[in-house]
mmCIF file of C-alpha atoms and ligand atoms in Angstrom:
data_model
loop_
_atom_site.group_PDB
_atom_site.id
_atom_site.type_symbol
_atom_site.label_atom_id
_atom_site.label_comp_id
_atom_site.label_asym_id
_atom_site.label_seq_id
_atom_site.Cartn_x
_atom_site.Cartn_y
_atom_site.Cartn_z
ATOM 1 C CA MET A 1 17.380 15.800 -22.334
ATOM 2 C CA ASN A 2 14.524 15.237 -24.765
ATOM 3 C CA ALA A 3 11.123 15.664 -23.155
ATOM 4 C CA PRO A 4 9.849 19.242 -23.293
ATOM 5 C CA ILE A 5 8.540 20.987 -20.173
ATOM 6 C CA LEU A 6 5.223 22.539 -21.141
ATOM 7 C CA ARG A 7 4.233 25.491 -18.979
ATOM 8 C CA THR A 8 1.023 26.689 -20.575
ATOM 9 C CA LYS A 9 -2.202 25.207 -21.896
ATOM 10 C CA ASN A 10 -1.298 26.481 -25.362
ATOM 11 C CA GLU A 11 2.085 24.760 -25.281
ATOM 12 C CA LEU A 12 0.374 21.561 -24.167
ATOM 13 C CA LEU A 13 -2.262 21.772 -26.918
ATOM 14 C CA ALA A 14 0.390 22.476 -29.563
ATOM 15 C CA PHE A 15 2.351 19.443 -28.335
ATOM 16 C CA ILE A 16 -0.679 17.151 -28.362
ATOM 17 C CA ASN A 17 -1.743 18.310 -31.798
ATOM 18 C CA LYS A 18 1.577 17.068 -33.155
ATOM 19 C CA LEU A 19 1.006 13.538 -31.801
ATOM 20 C CA ASP A 20 -0.618 10.837 -33.907
ATOM 21 C CA SER A 21 -4.186 10.912 -32.611
ATOM 22 C CA ARG A 22 -4.619 7.205 -33.423
ATOM 23 C CA GLN A 23 -2.009 6.346 -30.809
ATOM 24 C CA ASP A 24 -2.803 6.056 -27.116
ATOM 25 C CA LEU A 25 -1.754 8.784 -24.734
ATOM 26 C CA GLY A 26 -1.195 8.062 -21.038
ATOM 27 C CA LEU A 27 -1.443 10.700 -18.323
ATOM 28 C CA VAL A 28 0.167 10.513 -14.874
ATOM 29 C CA PRO A 29 -1.068 13.371 -12.674
ATOM 30 C CA THR A 30 1.256 14.231 -9.779
ATOM 31 C CA MET A 31 2.081 17.029 -7.392
ATOM 32 C CA GLY A 32 5.815 16.475 -7.900
ATOM 33 C CA ALA A 33 8.489 15.591 -5.310
ATOM 34 C CA LEU A 34 8.562 12.371 -7.280
ATOM 35 C CA HIS A 35 9.546 9.084 -5.641
ATOM 36 C CA ASN A 36 9.450 5.438 -6.633
ATOM 37 C CA GLY A 37 5.661 5.331 -6.172
ATOM 38 C CA HIS A 38 5.239 7.957 -8.891
ATOM 39 C CA LYS A 39 7.928 6.209 -10.912
ATOM 40 C CA SER A 40 5.881 2.989 -10.962
ATOM 41 C CA LEU A 41 2.861 4.865 -12.383
ATOM 42 C CA ILE A 42 5.005 6.493 -15.064
ATOM 43 C CA GLN A 43 6.520 3.129 -15.978
ATOM 44 C CA ALA A 44 3.057 1.544 -16.197
ATOM 45 C CA SER A 45 1.937 4.315 -18.534
ATOM 46 C CA ILE A 46 5.036 4.081 -20.700
ATOM 47 C CA GLN A 47 4.516 0.353 -20.993
ATOM 48 C CA ASP A 48 0.883 0.742 -22.117
ATOM 49 C CA ASN A 49 1.054 3.856 -24.302
ATOM 50 C CA PRO A 50 3.309 5.169 -27.095
ATOM 51 C CA HIS A 51 3.066 8.608 -25.424
ATOM 52 C CA THR A 52 3.025 9.583 -21.760
ATOM 53 C CA ILE A 53 2.544 13.006 -20.217
ATOM 54 C CA VAL A 54 3.383 13.546 -16.545
ATOM 55 C CA SER A 55 1.748 16.562 -14.963
ATOM 56 C CA ILE A 56 3.421 18.249 -12.010
ATOM 57 C CA PHE A 57 1.124 20.693 -10.281
ATOM 58 C CA VAL A 58 0.635 21.368 -6.582
ATOM 59 C CA ASN A 59 -3.090 21.995 -6.787
ATOM 60 C CA PRO A 60 -4.164 24.724 -4.344
ATOM 61 C CA THR A 61 -7.859 23.873 -4.415
ATOM 62 C CA GLN A 62 -7.335 20.500 -2.750
ATOM 63 C CA PHE A 63 -5.596 22.067 0.256
ATOM 64 C CA ALA A 64 -7.629 23.622 3.062
ATOM 65 C CA PRO A 65 -6.339 26.991 4.354
ATOM 66 C CA ASN A 66 -4.768 25.324 7.428
ATOM 67 C CA GLU A 67 -2.905 22.695 5.376
ATOM 68 C CA ASP A 68 0.642 22.533 4.002
ATOM 69 C CA LEU A 69 0.226 24.152 0.571
ATOM 70 C CA SER A 70 3.074 26.631 1.016
ATOM 71 C CA THR A 71 5.502 24.090 2.493
ATOM 72 C CA TYR A 72 4.591 21.124 0.277
ATOM 73 C CA PRO A 73 7.920 19.725 -1.052
ATOM 74 C CA ARG A 74 8.793 21.004 -4.517
ATOM 75 C CA SER A 75 11.696 19.716 -6.657
ATOM 76 C CA LEU A 76 10.871 20.414 -10.293
ATOM 77 C CA GLU A 77 14.411 20.029 -11.640
ATOM 78 C CA GLN A 78 14.923 16.590 -10.120
ATOM 79 C CA ASP A 79 11.389 15.564 -11.073
ATOM 80 C CA TYR A 80 11.987 16.620 -14.644
ATOM 81 C CA ALA A 81 15.288 14.696 -14.767
ATOM 82 C CA LEU A 82 13.535 11.524 -13.569
ATOM 83 C CA CYS A 83 10.692 11.893 -16.096
ATOM 84 C CA ASP A 84 13.184 12.446 -18.893
ATOM 85 C CA GLU A 85 15.289 9.464 -17.847
ATOM 86 C CA LEU A 86 12.196 7.261 -17.824
ATOM 87 C CA GLY A 87 11.364 8.364 -21.356
ATOM 88 C CA VAL A 88 8.156 10.368 -20.963
ATOM 89 C CA SER A 89 6.992 12.360 -23.983
ATOM 90 C CA ALA A 90 6.454 15.622 -22.075
ATOM 91 C CA VAL A 91 6.109 17.116 -18.620
ATOM 92 C CA PHE A 92 3.219 19.515 -18.060
ATOM 93 C CA ALA A 93 4.089 21.902 -15.213
ATOM 94 C CA PRO A 94 1.667 24.832 -15.331
ATOM 95 C CA SER A 95 1.361 27.776 -12.947
ATOM 96 C CA VAL A 96 -1.714 28.233 -10.752
ATOM 97 C CA GLU A 97 -2.897 31.119 -12.944
ATOM 98 C CA GLU A 98 -2.614 28.900 -15.997
ATOM 99 C CA MET A 99 -4.816 26.183 -14.462
ATOM 100 C CA TYR A 100 -7.250 28.548 -12.748
ATOM 101 C CA PRO A 101 -8.266 31.522 -14.906
ATOM 102 C CA SER A 102 -10.194 32.983 -11.972
ATOM 103 C CA ALA A 103 -6.989 33.107 -9.895
ATOM 104 C CA GLN A 104 -5.609 35.878 -12.158
ATOM 105 C CA GLY A 105 -4.660 38.628 -9.781
ATOM 106 C CA ALA A 106 -6.538 36.947 -6.949
ATOM 107 C CA GLY A 107 -3.428 36.983 -4.773
ATOM 108 C CA ALA A 108 -4.549 34.401 -2.263
ATOM 109 C CA LEU A 109 -4.556 31.072 -4.047
ATOM 110 C CA CYS A 110 -6.615 29.069 -1.609
ATOM 111 C CA ASP A 111 -9.924 27.496 -2.467
ATOM 112 C CA SER A 112 -12.072 30.468 -1.518
ATOM 113 C CA ALA A 113 -10.179 32.713 -3.968
ATOM 114 C CA LEU A 114 -11.263 30.591 -6.887
ATOM 115 C CA ASP A 115 -14.785 31.266 -8.036
ATOM 116 C CA GLU A 116 -15.202 28.681 -10.761
ATOM 117 C CA VAL A 117 -17.649 26.086 -11.994
ATOM 118 C CA ARG A 118 -17.060 23.237 -9.558
ATOM 119 C CA LEU A 119 -17.766 19.542 -9.332
ATOM 120 C CA LEU A 120 -19.027 18.040 -6.123
ATOM 121 C CA PRO A 121 -18.199 14.456 -5.240
ATOM 122 C CA PRO A 122 -21.148 12.194 -4.337
ATOM 123 C CA LYS A 123 -22.119 12.672 -0.676
ATOM 124 C CA SER A 124 -21.594 9.023 0.119
ATOM 125 C CA MET A 125 -18.006 9.076 -1.172
ATOM 126 C CA GLY A 126 -16.579 12.573 -0.850
ATOM 127 C CA TYR A 127 -17.203 13.438 2.786
ATOM 128 C CA VAL A 128 -16.353 10.258 4.657
ATOM 129 C CA LEU A 129 -12.919 9.006 5.761
ATOM 130 C CA GLU A 130 -10.426 11.425 4.130
ATOM 131 C CA GLY A 131 -13.324 13.647 3.120
ATOM 132 C CA PHE A 132 -14.504 13.839 6.737
ATOM 133 C CA ALA A 133 -11.123 15.151 7.880
ATOM 134 C CA ARG A 134 -10.734 17.272 4.719
ATOM 135 C CA PRO A 135 -14.245 18.258 3.512
ATOM 136 C CA THR A 136 -13.060 20.456 0.617
ATOM 137 C CA HIS A 137 -10.318 18.118 -0.535
ATOM 138 C CA PHE A 138 -12.008 15.882 -3.079
ATOM 139 C CA ALA A 139 -13.893 18.677 -4.849
ATOM 140 C CA GLY A 140 -10.450 20.213 -5.449
ATOM 141 C CA VAL A 141 -9.012 16.901 -6.641
ATOM 142 C CA LEU A 142 -11.860 16.271 -9.080
ATOM 143 C CA GLN A 143 -11.655 19.857 -10.340
ATOM 144 C CA VAL A 144 -7.995 19.623 -11.267
ATOM 145 C CA VAL A 145 -8.108 16.047 -12.540
ATOM 146 C CA LEU A 146 -11.033 16.839 -14.840
ATOM 147 C CA LYS A 147 -9.119 19.842 -16.204
ATOM 148 C CA LEU A 148 -6.085 17.633 -16.831
ATOM 149 C CA PHE A 149 -8.218 15.023 -18.598
ATOM 150 C CA MET A 150 -9.828 17.681 -20.823
ATOM 151 C CA LEU A 151 -6.528 19.414 -21.596
ATOM 152 C CA THR A 152 -4.529 16.307 -22.458
ATOM 153 C CA ARG A 153 -7.377 14.256 -23.970
ATOM 154 C CA ALA A 154 -5.469 11.209 -22.689
ATOM 155 C CA ASN A 155 -6.942 7.740 -23.234
ATOM 156 C CA ASN A 156 -5.430 6.276 -20.090
ATOM 157 C CA ALA A 157 -4.672 7.778 -16.691
ATOM 158 C CA TYR A 158 -2.676 6.205 -13.859
ATOM 159 C CA PHE A 159 -3.349 6.650 -10.146
ATOM 160 C CA GLY A 160 -1.948 4.948 -7.054
ATOM 161 C CA GLN A 161 -3.951 2.616 -4.852
ATOM 162 C CA LYS A 162 -2.090 4.437 -2.070
ATOM 163 C CA ASP A 163 -4.800 7.119 -2.270
ATOM 164 C CA ALA A 164 -7.631 4.606 -2.396
ATOM 165 C CA GLN A 165 -10.507 7.031 -1.895
ATOM 166 C CA GLN A 166 -9.126 9.379 -4.548
ATOM 167 C CA LEU A 167 -8.802 6.507 -7.013
ATOM 168 C CA LEU A 168 -12.364 5.325 -6.363
ATOM 169 C CA LEU A 169 -13.758 8.856 -6.695
ATOM 170 C CA ILE A 170 -11.962 9.459 -9.966
ATOM 171 C CA LYS A 171 -13.323 6.187 -11.311
ATOM 172 C CA ARG A 172 -16.779 7.330 -10.203
ATOM 173 C CA MET A 173 -16.356 10.714 -11.911
ATOM 174 C CA VAL A 174 -15.352 9.000 -15.148
ATOM 175 C CA ARG A 175 -18.368 6.718 -14.924
ATOM 176 C CA ASP A 176 -20.880 9.426 -13.961
ATOM 177 C CA LEU A 177 -19.691 12.031 -16.481
ATOM 178 C CA CYS A 178 -19.109 9.459 -19.271
ATOM 179 C CA LEU A 179 -15.514 10.603 -19.718
ATOM 180 C CA PRO A 180 -13.671 8.811 -22.519
ATOM 181 C CA ILE A 181 -10.674 7.743 -20.445
ATOM 182 C CA CYS A 182 -9.631 4.521 -18.757
ATOM 183 C CA ILE A 183 -8.433 4.736 -15.151
ATOM 184 C CA HIS A 184 -5.684 2.380 -14.016
ATOM 185 C CA GLY A 185 -5.046 1.783 -10.302
ATOM 186 C CA CYS A 186 -1.417 0.865 -9.532
ATOM 187 C CA PRO A 187 -0.185 -0.990 -6.413
ATOM 188 C CA ILE A 188 1.362 0.786 -3.442
ATOM 189 C CA VAL A 189 5.151 1.082 -3.582
ATOM 190 C CA ARG A 190 6.898 0.782 -0.198
ATOM 191 C CA ASP A 191 10.422 1.321 1.050
ATOM 192 C CA GLU A 192 12.560 -1.651 2.058
ATOM 193 C CA PHE A 193 11.041 -1.601 5.563
ATOM 194 C CA GLY A 194 7.429 -1.504 4.407
ATOM 195 C CA LEU A 195 6.631 2.198 4.763
ATOM 196 C CA ALA A 196 4.369 3.336 1.922
ATOM 197 C CA LEU A 197 6.243 6.001 -0.037
ATOM 198 C CA SER A 198 4.771 9.477 0.213
ATOM 199 C CA SER A 199 6.090 12.963 -0.460
ATOM 200 C CA ARG A 200 4.959 13.869 3.073
ATOM 201 C CA ASN A 201 7.269 11.216 4.627
ATOM 202 C CA ALA A 202 9.890 13.968 4.334
ATOM 203 C CA TYR A 203 8.218 15.562 7.378
ATOM 204 C CA LEU A 204 8.966 12.506 9.606
ATOM 205 C CA SER A 205 11.845 12.464 12.090
ATOM 206 C CA ASP A 206 13.988 9.302 12.291
ATOM 207 C CA GLU A 207 12.098 8.159 15.361
ATOM 208 C CA GLU A 208 8.704 8.815 13.761
ATOM 209 C CA ARG A 209 9.781 6.906 10.672
ATOM 210 C CA VAL A 210 10.355 3.822 12.840
ATOM 211 C CA GLN A 211 6.928 4.210 14.477
ATOM 212 C CA ALA A 212 5.379 4.617 11.032
ATOM 213 C CA LEU A 213 6.400 1.076 10.085
ATOM 214 C CA ARG A 214 3.669 -0.241 12.337
ATOM 215 C CA LEU A 215 1.023 0.790 9.815
ATOM 216 C CA HIS A 216 2.250 -1.776 7.337
ATOM 217 C CA GLN A 217 2.696 -4.341 10.099
ATOM 218 C CA ALA A 218 -0.920 -3.813 11.170
ATOM 219 C CA LEU A 219 -2.165 -4.275 7.612
ATOM 220 C CA GLU A 220 -0.033 -7.373 7.173
ATOM 221 C CA SER A 221 -1.512 -8.932 10.338
ATOM 222 C CA ILE A 222 -4.989 -8.224 9.003
ATOM 223 C CA LYS A 223 -4.070 -9.839 5.691
ATOM 224 C CA GLN A 224 -2.695 -12.892 7.445
ATOM 225 C CA ALA A 225 -5.845 -13.258 9.567
ATOM 226 C CA TYR A 226 -8.044 -12.843 6.485
ATOM 227 C CA ASN A 227 -6.043 -15.509 4.650
ATOM 228 C CA GLN A 228 -6.598 -17.793 7.636
ATOM 229 C CA GLY A 229 -10.341 -17.372 7.220
ATOM 230 C CA ILE A 230 -11.302 -14.480 9.526
ATOM 231 C CA THR A 231 -13.823 -12.334 7.682
ATOM 232 C CA ALA A 232 -15.634 -10.313 10.382
ATOM 233 C CA ALA A 233 -14.563 -6.687 9.988
ATOM 234 C CA LYS A 234 -14.642 -6.021 13.744
ATOM 235 C CA GLU A 235 -12.284 -8.898 14.412
ATOM 236 C CA LEU A 236 -9.904 -7.825 11.652
ATOM 237 C CA GLN A 237 -9.987 -4.218 12.873
ATOM 238 C CA ASN A 238 -9.108 -5.319 16.390
ATOM 239 C CA ILE A 239 -6.141 -7.298 15.111
ATOM 240 C CA GLY A 240 -4.847 -4.147 13.392
ATOM 241 C CA ILE A 241 -5.528 -1.905 16.392
ATOM 242 C CA LYS A 242 -3.560 -4.274 18.610
ATOM 243 C CA VAL A 243 -0.487 -3.964 16.393
ATOM 244 C CA LEU A 244 -0.860 -0.172 16.325
ATOM 245 C CA ASN A 245 -0.962 -0.311 20.113
ATOM 246 C CA ASN A 246 -0.975 3.256 21.506
ATOM 247 C CA MET A 247 -0.705 5.081 18.223
ATOM 248 C CA ASP A 248 -3.036 7.939 17.315
ATOM 249 C CA ILE A 249 -5.395 6.115 14.926
ATOM 250 C CA GLU A 250 -7.747 8.429 13.036
ATOM 251 C CA TYR A 251 -9.560 5.576 11.337
ATOM 252 C CA LEU A 252 -9.176 1.929 10.448
ATOM 253 C CA GLU A 253 -12.134 0.766 8.371
ATOM 254 C CA ILE A 254 -12.949 -1.873 5.818
ATOM 255 C CA ILE A 255 -14.827 -0.538 2.810
ATOM 256 C CA ASP A 256 -16.073 -1.624 -0.583
ATOM 257 C CA GLU A 257 -15.514 0.190 -3.877
ATOM 258 C CA ASN A 258 -18.455 2.512 -3.145
ATOM 259 C CA LEU A 259 -16.804 3.405 0.191
ATOM 260 C CA ALA A 260 -19.569 1.652 2.125
ATOM 261 C CA LEU A 261 -18.427 0.031 5.371
ATOM 262 C CA ILE A 262 -18.249 -3.743 5.211
ATOM 263 C CA GLU A 263 -19.218 -5.813 8.238
ATOM 264 C CA ASP A 264 -18.190 -9.151 6.901
ATOM 265 C CA LEU A 265 -15.801 -9.666 4.033
ATOM 266 C CA ARG A 266 -17.865 -12.569 2.720
ATOM 267 C CA GLN A 267 -20.549 -10.048 1.731
ATOM 268 C CA GLY A 268 -20.429 -8.421 -1.728
ATOM 269 C CA GLY A 269 -18.389 -9.642 -4.669
ATOM 270 C CA GLY A 270 -15.831 -6.910 -5.317
ATOM 271 C CA ALA A 271 -12.627 -5.783 -3.679
ATOM 272 C CA CYS A 272 -12.527 -4.994 0.044
ATOM 273 C CA ILE A 273 -10.145 -2.260 1.092
ATOM 274 C CA VAL A 274 -8.737 -1.840 4.579
ATOM 275 C CA VAL A 275 -8.090 1.893 4.903
ATOM 276 C CA LEU A 276 -5.959 3.279 7.671
ATOM 277 C CA VAL A 277 -4.922 6.733 8.817
ATOM 278 C CA VAL A 278 -2.624 7.254 11.775
ATOM 279 C CA ARG A 279 -1.151 10.508 13.009
ATOM 280 C CA VAL A 280 2.565 10.345 13.671
ATOM 281 C CA GLY A 281 3.907 13.660 14.921
ATOM 282 C CA ARG A 282 2.376 16.287 12.669
ATOM 283 C CA VAL A 283 1.952 13.904 9.741
ATOM 284 C CA ARG A 284 -1.233 12.051 8.818
ATOM 285 C CA LEU A 285 -0.007 8.773 7.381
ATOM 286 C CA LEU A 286 -2.300 6.955 4.955
ATOM 287 C CA ASP A 287 -1.977 3.305 4.152
ATOM 288 C CA ASN A 288 -4.296 0.611 2.899
ATOM 289 C CA LEU A 289 -4.650 -2.971 1.837
ATOM 290 C CA TRP A 290 -6.721 -4.257 -1.075
ATOM 291 C CA LEU A 291 -8.154 -7.695 -0.443
ATOM 292 C CA GLU A 292 -9.635 -9.639 -3.307
ATOM 293 C CA PRO A 293 -12.492 -12.026 -2.376
ATOM 294 C CA ASN A 294 -11.108 -15.404 -1.226
HETATM 295 P P1 AMP B 301 0.717 12.945 -5.446
HETATM 296 O O1 AMP B 301 1.930 13.524 -6.091
HETATM 297 O O2 AMP B 301 0.848 12.721 -3.986
HETATM 298 O O3 AMP B 301 -0.551 13.681 -5.824
HETATM 299 O O4 AMP B 301 0.539 11.503 -6.073
HETATM 300 C C1 AMP B 301 0.441 11.331 -7.461
HETATM 301 C C2 AMP B 301 0.027 9.907 -7.730
HETATM 302 O O5 AMP B 301 1.008 9.011 -7.228
HETATM 303 C C3 AMP B 301 -1.305 9.549 -7.057
HETATM 304 O O6 AMP B 301 -2.088 8.789 -7.965
HETATM 305 C C4 AMP B 301 -0.861 8.723 -5.877
HETATM 306 O O7 AMP B 301 -1.823 7.769 -5.455
HETATM 307 C C5 AMP B 301 0.355 8.016 -6.450
HETATM 308 N N1 AMP B 301 1.234 7.550 -5.373
HETATM 309 C C6 AMP B 301 1.703 8.273 -4.330
HETATM 310 N N2 AMP B 301 2.427 7.487 -3.500
HETATM 311 C C7 AMP B 301 2.405 6.248 -4.031
HETATM 312 C C8 AMP B 301 2.966 4.985 -3.642
HETATM 313 N N3 AMP B 301 3.686 4.837 -2.534
HETATM 314 N N4 AMP B 301 2.740 3.910 -4.440
HETATM 315 C C9 AMP B 301 1.987 4.028 -5.567
HETATM 316 N N5 AMP B 301 1.440 5.186 -5.999
HETATM 317 C C10 AMP B 301 1.644 6.277 -5.237
#
C-alpha cells in the first residue's frame, strides 16, 4: 500500500507542498462507497495528470434533515484499497469538524448547525429539478466542492454526467467565480443490465432492481426516436413515459446546459440532456441521457 490517507487539512497541505507544482494535479471528489462509476473518474484523472487525489467525504451540508446522512453507505477500507490499487497519489478523508470549523462542538451536523459563509447557486439552476425536491442540496454541494478546490489547488477535477445538474452547476461556479480549475464530465457507468451505478442502489430489493432497469430502457427509446428524427420534446417525453408505464416518475425533462427546458431539440446549439428521476421503493433513482445536436 503506497498512497497515504490524509485526514486533516494540514496533512493535505503538507502532501501537496511536496508535489512538483509544475505538474498537473487531478481531483476526484466522492462520498465513498466507491463503485465502477467512481473508478472511471479516477482512471480518467490518472490518465490526464501525474498526480491524483481522491476525496472521500460524506458531506452533511448537502443532506436535508430528513435524508439519509446517517445511513449513507460507508466503506473507507475498501475504498482506500481500490484507490491504492488504481495508483492514486493520496486519499483525502477528513472528518466533518476538519471540513467545517463551525461544526466544532456543534453536535448536530446538519445544515442548520453550520453557520458559515455560504455560496448560493443561481436561482435558475439550483432550485429546479433536483433542487426543487432538495432546495438546500446544491448550496451544500458547492460549499464542499469549493473547499476541496481551494484545499487541493487541483488543476483538473472529474465529475460524473450521472449527476448532470451537479456537473452543470459546478461548471457554472467555476465560470462565475473565475476558479483556476478545469472541470471534466465523465460518462455514466452502468451495470451489465443498464442500471446506472449509484451508491444508493444498495437500498434496492431484488425486485426493485429489476423495475429500475426501465429507466435506462426509457432513455434508450428516447435516443432511438431522436436518432430517427423526432425532435419535439413532448413527443420524446411521451415515448419515455410509455416505457416507464406505471412507475412513480418525479420528472422527465429535456434541458440545455443552463437547465432551461427545451421544447424542440433543433433549437440551440449545445448539448440537450434528458433528465429523469423515478421513485422505486424508497429510492429516488436518477438517470439521464446526453444528446449531442444531430
Ligand atoms: P458521489 O460519491 O455519489 O458523490 O459521486 C462522486 C462522483 O462520482 C460524482 O461526480 C458522480 O457524478 C460520479 N458518479 C456516481 N455514479 C456514477 C456513474 N454511474 N457513472 C459515472 N460517474 C458516477
